[in-house]
Amino acid sequence: MEESVLTSVVLPLSLFIIMLGMGLSLMVDDFRRVVVYPKAVAVGLTNQLVLLPLVGLGLAVALGLSAEMAVGVMIIAACPGGVTSNLITHVSRGDTALSITLTAISGFVTVVTIPLIIMFSLGFFMGEATTVTLPLAQTIGQIVGITVLPVSLGMLLRWRKPALADRLERPARVGSVVVFVVLLIGIIAANIEVLRNHFAELAAVTIGLNVAMMLIGFWSSKLLKLELPQALAISIESGMQNGTLAIVIATSILMQGQMAVPGGIYSLVMFATGGAMMAYFGRKGAEVAAADEGVAVEAA
């Protein structure tokens, strides 16, 4: 995908709107909650910021991906969770407050970690002779402009005008999903030939990465004796990444449309696994709640 109005204006502006919507749902207390759930937050951030890129790197090497596809996998592995993970956690009856906290903190931390991971990936998979470059300071500034700035503006609006923020939050959330789906369809359509040529290897690596991280997130939480709602939140946060940000980085910052394809396929995979989580744990939670209510009625 060559540089155009789509990659230089529409994609970054769309992400700005999505991140603004996420900011409308955040408050300062979402960051203070790290004191309330120190172990859970530590486990979640370790999964997102350390294990996810390492697992992505291992799968890309083990499956012998082409250089462009491997870097694309590392881009999605470097991106934090977005509003989708919060929604899936809520419906799955996980710890929504913990999910929001992990999304908020990782969103700020990865301003630095994303450029570092991508710079490493470009050198590792494409070698020093690659013409694809990523100036560190400029990239950090661009990521701040399309992530931290709109999130901060959304939080500021919630603080100064809470009633207005409440009215805007739901339309912004729905609009974010619509924008994301449109972008996803667009990036896949623009790179349909690449998708056809690499579908098998991308299906294997994206499914493997998503499922592996959800399992690692869940069982690492249970190993450290966290409650089921917290384990669900960490599992979902570990496997549900910000596909829109990955697409924008590939197309608008790196100017490499092919590198956006793994992020697009991963987004489709995480919708499927996220839907399964919501269906199973949401129904299971409803059954438990109904049983508890029945016991309470009998006791009364």
PDB file of C-alpha atoms in Angstrom:
ATOM      1  CA  MET A   1       0.000   0.000   0.000  1.00  0.00           C
ATOM      2  CA  GLU A   2       1.669   3.187  -1.176  1.00  0.00           C
ATOM      3  CA  GLU A   3       1.461   6.460   0.687  1.00  0.00           C
ATOM      4  CA  SER A   4      -1.859   8.146   0.019  1.00  0.00           C
ATOM      5  CA  VAL A   5      -4.551  10.158   1.760  1.00  0.00           C
ATOM      6  CA  LEU A   6      -5.715   6.866   3.288  1.00  0.00           C
ATOM      7  CA  THR A   7      -2.396   6.015   4.919  1.00  0.00           C
ATOM      8  CA  SER A   8      -1.260   9.535   5.795  1.00  0.00           C
ATOM      9  CA  VAL A   9      -4.573  11.063   6.943  1.00  0.00           C
ATOM     10  CA  VAL A  10      -7.565   8.706   7.199  1.00  0.00           C
ATOM     11  CA  LEU A  11      -5.891   5.857   9.096  1.00  0.00           C
ATOM     12  CA  PRO A  12      -4.161   8.030  11.742  1.00  0.00           C
ATOM     13  CA  LEU A  13      -7.291  10.175  12.161  1.00  0.00           C
ATOM     14  CA  SER A  14      -9.416   7.054  12.614  1.00  0.00           C
ATOM     15  CA  LEU A  15      -7.064   5.747  15.298  1.00  0.00           C
ATOM     16  CA  PHE A  16      -7.107   9.169  16.981  1.00  0.00           C
ATOM     17  CA  ILE A  17     -10.915   8.969  17.200  1.00  0.00           C
ATOM     18  CA  ILE A  18     -10.787   5.401  18.535  1.00  0.00           C
ATOM     19  CA  MET A  19      -8.252   6.330  21.222  1.00  0.00           C
ATOM     20  CA  LEU A  20     -10.264   9.434  22.141  1.00  0.00           C
ATOM     21  CA  GLY A  21     -13.240   7.162  22.732  1.00  0.00           C
ATOM     22  CA  MET A  22     -11.116   4.944  24.960  1.00  0.00           C
ATOM     23  CA  GLY A  23     -10.005   7.990  26.948  1.00  0.00           C
ATOM     24  CA  LEU A  24     -13.634   8.880  27.627  1.00  0.00           C
ATOM     25  CA  SER A  25     -13.965   5.634  29.602  1.00  0.00           C
ATOM     26  CA  LEU A  26     -10.811   6.149  31.680  1.00  0.00           C
ATOM     27  CA  MET A  27     -10.269   7.927  34.979  1.00  0.00           C
ATOM     28  CA  VAL A  28      -7.242   8.559  37.176  1.00  0.00           C
ATOM     29  CA  ASP A  29      -8.504   5.810  39.484  1.00  0.00           C
ATOM     30  CA  ASP A  30      -7.876   3.312  36.690  1.00  0.00           C
ATOM     31  CA  PHE A  31      -4.144   3.972  37.153  1.00  0.00           C
ATOM     32  CA  ARG A  32      -4.309   4.055  40.942  1.00  0.00           C
ATOM     33  CA  ARG A  33      -5.867   0.605  40.890  1.00  0.00           C
ATOM     34  CA  VAL A  34      -2.379  -0.848  40.473  1.00  0.00           C
ATOM     35  CA  VAL A  35      -2.036  -0.429  44.250  1.00  0.00           C
ATOM     36  CA  VAL A  36      -5.206  -2.461  44.803  1.00  0.00           C
ATOM     37  CA  TYR A  37      -4.214  -5.305  42.447  1.00  0.00           C
ATOM     38  CA  PRO A  38      -0.377  -5.216  42.475  1.00  0.00           C
ATOM     39  CA  LYS A  39       0.127  -8.920  41.740  1.00  0.00           C
ATOM     40  CA  ALA A  40      -2.585  -9.082  39.085  1.00  0.00           C
ATOM     41  CA  VAL A  41      -1.317  -5.949  37.330  1.00  0.00           C
ATOM     42  CA  ALA A  42       2.278  -7.238  37.433  1.00  0.00           C
ATOM     43  CA  VAL A  43       1.247 -10.563  35.895  1.00  0.00           C
ATOM     44  CA  GLY A  44      -0.841  -8.869  33.220  1.00  0.00           C
ATOM     45  CA  LEU A  45       1.842  -6.382  32.202  1.00  0.00           C
ATOM     46  CA  THR A  46       4.531  -9.075  32.146  1.00  0.00           C
ATOM     47  CA  ASN A  47       2.392 -11.119  29.769  1.00  0.00           C
ATOM     48  CA  GLN A  48       1.682  -8.125  27.525  1.00  0.00           C
ATOM     49  CA  LEU A  49       5.046  -6.378  27.470  1.00  0.00           C
ATOM     50  CA  VAL A  50       7.511  -9.270  27.803  1.00  0.00           C
ATOM     51  CA  LEU A  51       6.032 -12.668  26.994  1.00  0.00           C
ATOM     52  CA  LEU A  52       3.859 -11.602  24.040  1.00  0.00           C
ATOM     53  CA  PRO A  53       6.772 -10.231  21.936  1.00  0.00           C
ATOM     54  CA  LEU A  54       8.947 -13.223  22.898  1.00  0.00           C
ATOM     55  CA  VAL A  55       6.272 -15.734  21.879  1.00  0.00           C
ATOM     56  CA  GLY A  56       5.685 -13.797  18.644  1.00  0.00           C
ATOM     57  CA  LEU A  57       9.415 -13.863  17.888  1.00  0.00           C
ATOM     58  CA  GLY A  58       9.645 -17.573  18.614  1.00  0.00           C
ATOM     59  CA  LEU A  59       6.689 -18.431  16.375  1.00  0.00           C
ATOM     60  CA  ALA A  60       7.916 -16.233  13.519  1.00  0.00           C
ATOM     61  CA  VAL A  61      11.315 -17.945  13.594  1.00  0.00           C
ATOM     62  CA  ALA A  62       9.945 -21.463  14.107  1.00  0.00           C
ATOM     63  CA  LEU A  63       7.472 -21.163  11.236  1.00  0.00           C
ATOM     64  CA  GLY A  64      10.028 -19.602   8.890  1.00  0.00           C
ATOM     65  CA  LEU A  65       7.960 -16.544   7.968  1.00  0.00           C
ATOM     66  CA  SER A  66       9.124 -14.187   5.250  1.00  0.00           C
ATOM     67  CA  ALA A  67      10.829 -11.063   6.577  1.00  0.00           C
ATOM     68  CA  GLU A  68       7.878  -8.735   5.927  1.00  0.00           C
ATOM     69  CA  MET A  69       5.356 -11.102   7.491  1.00  0.00           C
ATOM     70  CA  ALA A  70       7.618 -11.713  10.495  1.00  0.00           C
ATOM     71  CA  VAL A  71       7.961  -7.989  11.160  1.00  0.00           C
ATOM     72  CA  GLY A  72       4.181  -7.663  10.787  1.00  0.00           C
ATOM     73  CA  VAL A  73       3.706 -10.322  13.469  1.00  0.00           C
ATOM     74  CA  MET A  74       6.096  -8.455  15.766  1.00  0.00           C
ATOM     75  CA  ILE A  75       4.175  -5.210  15.207  1.00  0.00           C
ATOM     76  CA  ILE A  76       0.903  -6.743  16.424  1.00  0.00           C
ATOM     77  CA  ALA A  77       2.783  -8.426  19.284  1.00  0.00           C
ATOM     78  CA  ALA A  78       4.177  -5.037  20.344  1.00  0.00           C
ATOM     79  CA  CYS A  79       0.791  -3.287  20.441  1.00  0.00           C
ATOM     80  CA  PRO A  80      -1.205  -3.113  23.696  1.00  0.00           C
ATOM     81  CA  GLY A  81      -4.816  -4.135  24.163  1.00  0.00           C
ATOM     82  CA  GLY A  82      -7.591  -1.739  23.164  1.00  0.00           C
ATOM     83  CA  VAL A  83     -11.232  -1.137  23.996  1.00  0.00           C
ATOM     84  CA  THR A  84     -12.170  -4.506  22.481  1.00  0.00           C
ATOM     85  CA  SER A  85     -10.425  -6.380  25.290  1.00  0.00           C
ATOM     86  CA  ASN A  86     -12.375  -4.419  27.899  1.00  0.00           C
ATOM     87  CA  LEU A  87     -15.684  -5.258  26.223  1.00  0.00           C
ATOM     88  CA  ILE A  88     -14.852  -8.966  25.879  1.00  0.00           C
ATOM     89  CA  THR A  89     -13.729  -9.109  29.519  1.00  0.00           C
ATOM     90  CA  HIS A  90     -16.966  -7.501  30.677  1.00  0.00           C
ATOM     91  CA  VAL A  91     -19.214  -9.875  28.727  1.00  0.00           C
ATOM     92  CA  SER A  92     -17.091 -12.862  29.824  1.00  0.00           C
ATOM     93  CA  ARG A  93     -17.665 -11.798  33.454  1.00  0.00           C
ATOM     94  CA  GLY A  94     -13.989 -11.175  34.029  1.00  0.00           C
ATOM     95  CA  ASP A  95     -12.544  -8.402  36.177  1.00  0.00           C
ATOM     96  CA  THR A  96     -13.416  -5.416  33.990  1.00  0.00           C
ATOM     97  CA  ALA A  97     -11.718  -2.915  36.311  1.00  0.00           C
ATOM     98  CA  LEU A  98      -8.442  -4.855  36.066  1.00  0.00           C
ATOM     99  CA  SER A  99      -8.809  -5.075  32.285  1.00  0.00           C
ATOM    100  CA  ILE A 100      -9.254  -1.302  32.003  1.00  0.00           C
ATOM    101  CA  THR A 101      -6.256  -0.719  34.262  1.00  0.00           C
ATOM    102  CA  LEU A 102      -4.017  -2.985  32.168  1.00  0.00           C
ATOM    103  CA  THR A 103      -5.193  -1.315  28.960  1.00  0.00           C
ATOM    104  CA  ALA A 104      -4.556   2.153  30.380  1.00  0.00           C
ATOM    105  CA  ILE A 105      -1.076   1.447  31.754  1.00  0.00           C
ATOM    106  CA  SER A 106       0.156  -0.578  28.765  1.00  0.00           C
ATOM    107  CA  GLY A 107      -1.135   2.104  26.413  1.00  0.00           C
ATOM    108  CA  PHE A 108       1.284   4.616  27.918  1.00  0.00           C
ATOM    109  CA  VAL A 109       4.245   2.268  28.457  1.00  0.00           C
ATOM    110  CA  THR A 110       4.224   0.923  24.895  1.00  0.00           C
ATOM    111  CA  VAL A 111       4.849   4.395  23.500  1.00  0.00           C
ATOM    112  CA  VAL A 112       8.490   3.497  24.180  1.00  0.00           C
ATOM    113  CA  THR A 113       8.436  -0.294  23.848  1.00  0.00           C
ATOM    114  CA  ILE A 114       6.712  -0.410  20.438  1.00  0.00           C
ATOM    115  CA  PRO A 115       9.476   1.498  18.557  1.00  0.00           C
ATOM    116  CA  LEU A 116      12.184  -0.520  20.312  1.00  0.00           C
ATOM    117  CA  ILE A 117      10.575  -3.871  19.432  1.00  0.00           C
ATOM    118  CA  ILE A 118       9.996  -2.825  15.819  1.00  0.00           C
ATOM    119  CA  MET A 119      13.570  -1.539  15.416  1.00  0.00           C
ATOM    120  CA  PHE A 120      14.880  -4.849  16.737  1.00  0.00           C
ATOM    121  CA  SER A 121      12.547  -6.789  14.425  1.00  0.00           C
ATOM    122  CA  LEU A 122      13.590  -4.857  11.323  1.00  0.00           C
ATOM    123  CA  GLY A 123      17.251  -5.564  12.034  1.00  0.00           C
ATOM    124  CA  PHE A 124      16.686  -9.186  13.034  1.00  0.00           C
ATOM    125  CA  PHE A 125      14.467 -10.260  10.139  1.00  0.00           C
ATOM    126  CA  MET A 126      15.441  -7.872   7.335  1.00  0.00           C
ATOM    127  CA  GLY A 127      19.100  -7.219   8.098  1.00  0.00           C
ATOM    128  CA  GLU A 128      21.135  -4.053   8.013  1.00  0.00           C
ATOM    129  CA  ALA A 129      20.641  -3.708   4.257  1.00  0.00           C
ATOM    130  CA  THR A 130      16.906  -3.036   4.611  1.00  0.00           C
ATOM    131  CA  THR A 131      15.584   0.239   3.243  1.00  0.00           C
ATOM    132  CA  VAL A 132      12.811   0.306   5.860  1.00  0.00           C
ATOM    133  CA  THR A 133      13.839   2.651   8.665  1.00  0.00           C
ATOM    134  CA  LEU A 134      12.233   3.721  11.923  1.00  0.00           C
ATOM    135  CA  PRO A 135      13.658   6.919  13.489  1.00  0.00           C
ATOM    136  CA  LEU A 136      13.182   6.397  17.234  1.00  0.00           C
ATOM    137  CA  ALA A 137      12.396   9.949  18.403  1.00  0.00           C
ATOM    138  CA  GLN A 138      10.128  10.722  15.439  1.00  0.00           C
ATOM    139  CA  THR A 139       8.253   7.424  15.834  1.00  0.00           C
ATOM    140  CA  ILE A 140       7.704   7.972  19.559  1.00  0.00           C
ATOM    141  CA  GLY A 141       6.321  11.417  18.749  1.00  0.00           C
ATOM    142  CA  GLN A 142       3.955   9.988  16.129  1.00  0.00           C
ATOM    143  CA  ILE A 143       2.699   7.257  18.478  1.00  0.00           C
ATOM    144  CA  VAL A 144       2.155   9.828  21.232  1.00  0.00           C
ATOM    145  CA  GLY A 145       0.151  11.938  18.801  1.00  0.00           C
ATOM    146  CA  ILE A 146      -2.197   9.132  17.784  1.00  0.00           C
ATOM    147  CA  THR A 147      -2.494   7.320  21.131  1.00  0.00           C
ATOM    148  CA  VAL A 148      -1.466   9.180  24.290  1.00  0.00           C
ATOM    149  CA  LEU A 149      -2.757  12.597  23.184  1.00  0.00           C
ATOM    150  CA  PRO A 150      -6.329  11.514  22.305  1.00  0.00           C
ATOM    151  CA  VAL A 151      -6.555   9.265  25.387  1.00  0.00           C
ATOM    152  CA  SER A 152      -5.448  12.176  27.556  1.00  0.00           C
ATOM    153  CA  LEU A 153      -7.968  14.488  25.901  1.00  0.00           C
ATOM    154  CA  GLY A 154     -10.730  11.941  26.532  1.00  0.00           C
ATOM    155  CA  MET A 155      -9.725  11.629  30.189  1.00  0.00           C
ATOM    156  CA  LEU A 156      -9.617  15.417  30.516  1.00  0.00           C
ATOM    157  CA  LEU A 157     -13.132  15.693  29.077  1.00  0.00           C
ATOM    158  CA  ARG A 158     -14.394  13.042  31.522  1.00  0.00           C
ATOM    159  CA  TRP A 159     -12.806  14.946  34.413  1.00  0.00           C
ATOM    160  CA  ARG A 160     -14.107  18.392  33.416  1.00  0.00           C
ATOM    161  CA  LYS A 161     -17.446  17.376  31.808  1.00  0.00           C
ATOM    162  CA  PRO A 162     -18.451  13.966  33.235  1.00  0.00           C
ATOM    163  CA  ALA A 163     -22.079  14.223  32.086  1.00  0.00           C
ATOM    164  CA  LEU A 164     -20.996  14.952  28.512  1.00  0.00           C
ATOM    165  CA  ALA A 165     -18.441  12.142  28.654  1.00  0.00           C
ATOM    166  CA  ASP A 166     -21.156   9.717  29.777  1.00  0.00           C
ATOM    167  CA  ARG A 167     -23.333  10.701  26.809  1.00  0.00           C
ATOM    168  CA  LEU A 168     -20.457  10.372  24.356  1.00  0.00           C
ATOM    169  CA  GLU A 169     -18.926   7.160  25.706  1.00  0.00           C
ATOM    170  CA  ARG A 170     -21.377   4.673  24.162  1.00  0.00           C
ATOM    171  CA  PRO A 171     -21.523   6.327  20.691  1.00  0.00           C
ATOM    172  CA  ALA A 172     -17.730   6.570  20.755  1.00  0.00           C
ATOM    173  CA  ARG A 173     -17.400   2.884  21.643  1.00  0.00           C
ATOM    174  CA  VAL A 174     -19.803   1.824  18.875  1.00  0.00           C
ATOM    175  CA  GLY A 175     -18.120   4.172  16.422  1.00  0.00           C
ATOM    176  CA  SER A 176     -14.721   2.742  17.341  1.00  0.00           C
ATOM    177  CA  VAL A 177     -15.870  -0.768  16.479  1.00  0.00           C
ATOM    178  CA  VAL A 178     -17.333   0.408  13.161  1.00  0.00           C
ATOM    179  CA  VAL A 179     -14.155   2.300  12.229  1.00  0.00           C
ATOM    180  CA  PHE A 180     -12.023  -0.686  13.184  1.00  0.00           C
ATOM    181  CA  VAL A 181     -14.053  -3.103  11.053  1.00  0.00           C
ATOM    182  CA  VAL A 182     -13.955  -0.745   8.059  1.00  0.00           C
ATOM    183  CA  LEU A 183     -10.190  -0.337   8.386  1.00  0.00           C
ATOM    184  CA  LEU A 184      -9.736  -4.081   8.733  1.00  0.00           C
ATOM    185  CA  ILE A 185     -11.763  -4.782   5.591  1.00  0.00           C
ATOM    186  CA  GLY A 186      -9.873  -2.064   3.710  1.00  0.00           C
ATOM    187  CA  ILE A 187      -6.400  -3.271   4.609  1.00  0.00           C
ATOM    188  CA  ILE A 188      -7.232  -6.886   3.733  1.00  0.00           C
ATOM    189  CA  ALA A 189      -8.858  -5.867   0.433  1.00  0.00           C
ATOM    190  CA  ALA A 190      -5.860  -3.706  -0.507  1.00  0.00           C
ATOM    191  CA  ASN A 191      -3.499  -6.612   0.111  1.00  0.00           C
ATOM    192  CA  ILE A 192      -5.649  -9.498  -1.094  1.00  0.00           C
ATOM    193  CA  GLU A 193      -2.860 -10.984  -3.242  1.00  0.00           C
ATOM    194  CA  VAL A 194      -0.444 -10.956  -0.312  1.00  0.00           C
ATOM    195  CA  LEU A 195      -3.125 -12.596   1.799  1.00  0.00           C
ATOM    196  CA  ARG A 196      -3.649 -15.344  -0.775  1.00  0.00           C
ATOM    197  CA  ASN A 197       0.070 -16.007  -1.008  1.00  0.00           C
ATOM    198  CA  HIS A 198       0.670 -16.065   2.744  1.00  0.00           C
ATOM    199  CA  PHE A 199      -2.645 -17.220   4.188  1.00  0.00           C
ATOM    200  CA  ALA A 200      -1.413 -20.601   5.392  1.00  0.00           C
ATOM    201  CA  GLU A 201       1.606 -19.254   7.259  1.00  0.00           C
ATOM    202  CA  LEU A 202      -0.339 -16.277   8.629  1.00  0.00           C
ATOM    203  CA  ALA A 203      -3.214 -18.472   9.828  1.00  0.00           C
ATOM    204  CA  ALA A 204      -0.804 -20.712  11.720  1.00  0.00           C
ATOM    205  CA  VAL A 205       1.184 -17.936  13.364  1.00  0.00           C
ATOM    206  CA  THR A 206      -1.768 -15.705  14.254  1.00  0.00           C
ATOM    207  CA  ILE A 207      -3.874 -18.513  15.709  1.00  0.00           C
ATOM    208  CA  GLY A 208      -0.826 -19.878  17.506  1.00  0.00           C
ATOM    209  CA  LEU A 209       0.105 -16.503  18.979  1.00  0.00           C
ATOM    210  CA  ASN A 210      -3.428 -15.638  20.055  1.00  0.00           C
ATOM    211  CA  VAL A 211      -4.267 -18.998  21.621  1.00  0.00           C
ATOM    212  CA  ALA A 212      -0.843 -19.408  23.229  1.00  0.00           C
ATOM    213  CA  MET A 213      -1.006 -15.988  24.904  1.00  0.00           C
ATOM    214  CA  MET A 214      -4.555 -16.491  26.149  1.00  0.00           C
ATOM    215  CA  LEU A 215      -3.539 -19.817  27.693  1.00  0.00           C
ATOM    216  CA  ILE A 216      -0.336 -18.356  29.158  1.00  0.00           C
ATOM    217  CA  GLY A 217      -2.292 -15.423  30.572  1.00  0.00           C
ATOM    218  CA  PHE A 218      -4.871 -17.700  32.172  1.00  0.00           C
ATOM    219  CA  TRP A 219      -2.569 -20.332  33.639  1.00  0.00           C
ATOM    220  CA  SER A 220       0.079 -17.881  34.855  1.00  0.00           C
ATOM    221  CA  SER A 221      -2.728 -16.147  36.767  1.00  0.00           C
ATOM    222  CA  LYS A 222      -4.023 -19.402  38.244  1.00  0.00           C
ATOM    223  CA  LEU A 223      -0.460 -20.463  39.125  1.00  0.00           C
ATOM    224  CA  LEU A 224      -0.144 -17.301  41.200  1.00  0.00           C
ATOM    225  CA  LYS A 225      -3.517 -18.057  42.810  1.00  0.00           C
ATOM    226  CA  LEU A 226      -5.495 -15.184  41.317  1.00  0.00           C
ATOM    227  CA  GLU A 227      -9.283 -15.444  41.258  1.00  0.00           C
ATOM    228  CA  LEU A 228     -11.100 -16.582  38.102  1.00  0.00           C
ATOM    229  CA  PRO A 229     -12.356 -13.080  37.115  1.00  0.00           C
ATOM    230  CA  GLN A 230      -8.797 -11.740  37.290  1.00  0.00           C
ATOM    231  CA  ALA A 231      -7.433 -14.737  35.370  1.00  0.00           C
ATOM    232  CA  LEU A 232     -10.020 -14.148  32.633  1.00  0.00           C
ATOM    233  CA  ALA A 233      -9.133 -10.454  32.404  1.00  0.00           C
ATOM    234  CA  ILE A 234      -5.407 -11.204  32.126  1.00  0.00           C
ATOM    235  CA  SER A 235      -6.002 -13.977  29.592  1.00  0.00           C
ATOM    236  CA  ILE A 236      -8.059 -11.674  27.378  1.00  0.00           C
ATOM    237  CA  GLU A 237      -5.658  -8.737  27.747  1.00  0.00           C
ATOM    238  CA  SER A 238      -2.761 -11.030  26.817  1.00  0.00           C
ATOM    239  CA  GLY A 239      -4.431 -12.241  23.628  1.00  0.00           C
ATOM    240  CA  MET A 240      -6.481  -9.252  22.418  1.00  0.00           C
ATOM    241  CA  GLN A 241      -4.227  -6.618  20.865  1.00  0.00           C
ATOM    242  CA  ASN A 242      -4.835  -3.200  19.292  1.00  0.00           C
ATOM    243  CA  GLY A 243      -5.142  -4.238  15.658  1.00  0.00           C
ATOM    244  CA  THR A 244      -5.915  -0.703  14.504  1.00  0.00           C
ATOM    245  CA  LEU A 245      -2.670   0.624  15.957  1.00  0.00           C
ATOM    246  CA  ALA A 246      -0.719  -2.211  14.328  1.00  0.00           C
ATOM    247  CA  ILE A 247      -2.265  -1.396  10.944  1.00  0.00           C
ATOM    248  CA  VAL A 248      -1.530   2.320  11.313  1.00  0.00           C
ATOM    249  CA  ILE A 249       2.097   1.677  12.293  1.00  0.00           C
ATOM    250  CA  ALA A 250       2.640  -0.600   9.285  1.00  0.00           C
ATOM    251  CA  THR A 251       0.911   1.585   6.697  1.00  0.00           C
ATOM    252  CA  SER A 252       1.330   5.148   7.979  1.00  0.00           C
ATOM    253  CA  ILE A 253       4.675   5.047   9.798  1.00  0.00           C
ATOM    254  CA  LEU A 254       6.618   2.254   8.075  1.00  0.00           C
ATOM    255  CA  MET A 255       4.753   2.700   4.758  1.00  0.00           C
ATOM    256  CA  GLN A 256       4.687  -1.083   4.315  1.00  0.00           C
ATOM    257  CA  GLY A 257       1.189  -2.342   3.526  1.00  0.00           C
ATOM    258  CA  GLN A 258       2.273  -5.985   3.507  1.00  0.00           C
ATOM    259  CA  MET A 259       3.356  -5.714   7.139  1.00  0.00           C
ATOM    260  CA  ALA A 260      -0.213  -4.746   8.080  1.00  0.00           C
ATOM    261  CA  VAL A 261      -1.658  -8.047   6.840  1.00  0.00           C
ATOM    262  CA  PRO A 262      -0.626 -10.133   9.901  1.00  0.00           C
ATOM    263  CA  GLY A 263      -2.289  -7.538  12.122  1.00  0.00           C
ATOM    264  CA  GLY A 264      -5.455  -7.741  10.036  1.00  0.00           C
ATOM    265  CA  ILE A 265      -5.565 -11.545  10.168  1.00  0.00           C
ATOM    266  CA  TYR A 266      -4.784 -11.510  13.882  1.00  0.00           C
ATOM    267  CA  SER A 267      -7.730  -9.190  14.431  1.00  0.00           C
ATOM    268  CA  LEU A 268     -10.053 -11.672  12.736  1.00  0.00           C
ATOM    269  CA  VAL A 269      -8.647 -14.501  14.862  1.00  0.00           C
ATOM    270  CA  MET A 270      -9.044 -12.590  18.125  1.00  0.00           C
ATOM    271  CA  PHE A 271     -12.665 -11.772  17.273  1.00  0.00           C
ATOM    272  CA  ALA A 272     -13.295 -15.511  16.925  1.00  0.00           C
ATOM    273  CA  THR A 273     -11.533 -16.504  20.159  1.00  0.00           C
ATOM    274  CA  GLY A 274     -12.970 -13.509  21.996  1.00  0.00           C
ATOM    275  CA  GLY A 275     -16.441 -14.482  20.851  1.00  0.00           C
ATOM    276  CA  ALA A 276     -15.872 -18.003  22.140  1.00  0.00           C
ATOM    277  CA  MET A 277     -14.748 -16.613  25.513  1.00  0.00           C
ATOM    278  CA  MET A 278     -17.839 -14.432  25.757  1.00  0.00           C
ATOM    279  CA  ALA A 279     -20.157 -17.279  24.785  1.00  0.00           C
ATOM    280  CA  TYR A 280     -18.692 -19.823  27.210  1.00  0.00           C
ATOM    281  CA  PHE A 281     -17.786 -17.786  30.280  1.00  0.00           C
ATOM    282  CA  GLY A 282     -20.673 -15.345  29.858  1.00  0.00           C
ATOM    283  CA  ARG A 283     -23.178 -18.203  29.852  1.00  0.00           C
ATOM    284  CA  LYS A 284     -21.361 -20.039  32.640  1.00  0.00           C
ATOM    285  CA  GLY A 285     -21.317 -16.893  34.764  1.00  0.00           C
ATOM    286  CA  ALA A 286     -25.022 -16.347  34.161  1.00  0.00           C
ATOM    287  CA  GLU A 287     -25.744 -19.913  35.275  1.00  0.00           C
ATOM    288  CA  VAL A 288     -23.726 -19.455  38.463  1.00  0.00           C
ATOM    289  CA  ALA A 289     -25.470 -16.159  39.184  1.00  0.00           C
ATOM    290  CA  ALA A 290     -28.879 -17.771  38.650  1.00  0.00           C
ATOM    291  CA  ALA A 291     -27.963 -20.664  40.958  1.00  0.00           C
ATOM    292  CA  ASP A 292     -26.770 -18.264  43.670  1.00  0.00           C
ATOM    293  CA  GLU A 293     -29.987 -16.284  43.355  1.00  0.00           C
ATOM    294  CA  GLY A 294     -31.997 -19.485  43.733  1.00  0.00           C
ATOM    295  CA  VAL A 295     -30.104 -20.427  46.875  1.00  0.00           C
ATOM    296  CA  ALA A 296     -30.678 -16.943  48.305  1.00  0.00           C
ATOM    297  CA  VAL A 297     -34.422 -17.188  47.611  1.00  0.00           C
ATOM    298  CA  GLU A 298     -34.666 -20.582  49.293  1.00  0.00           C
ATOM    299  CA  ALA A 299     -32.744 -19.321  52.306  1.00  0.00           C
ATOM    300  CA  ALA A 300     -35.104 -16.361  52.600  1.00  0.00           C
TER     301      ALA A 300
END
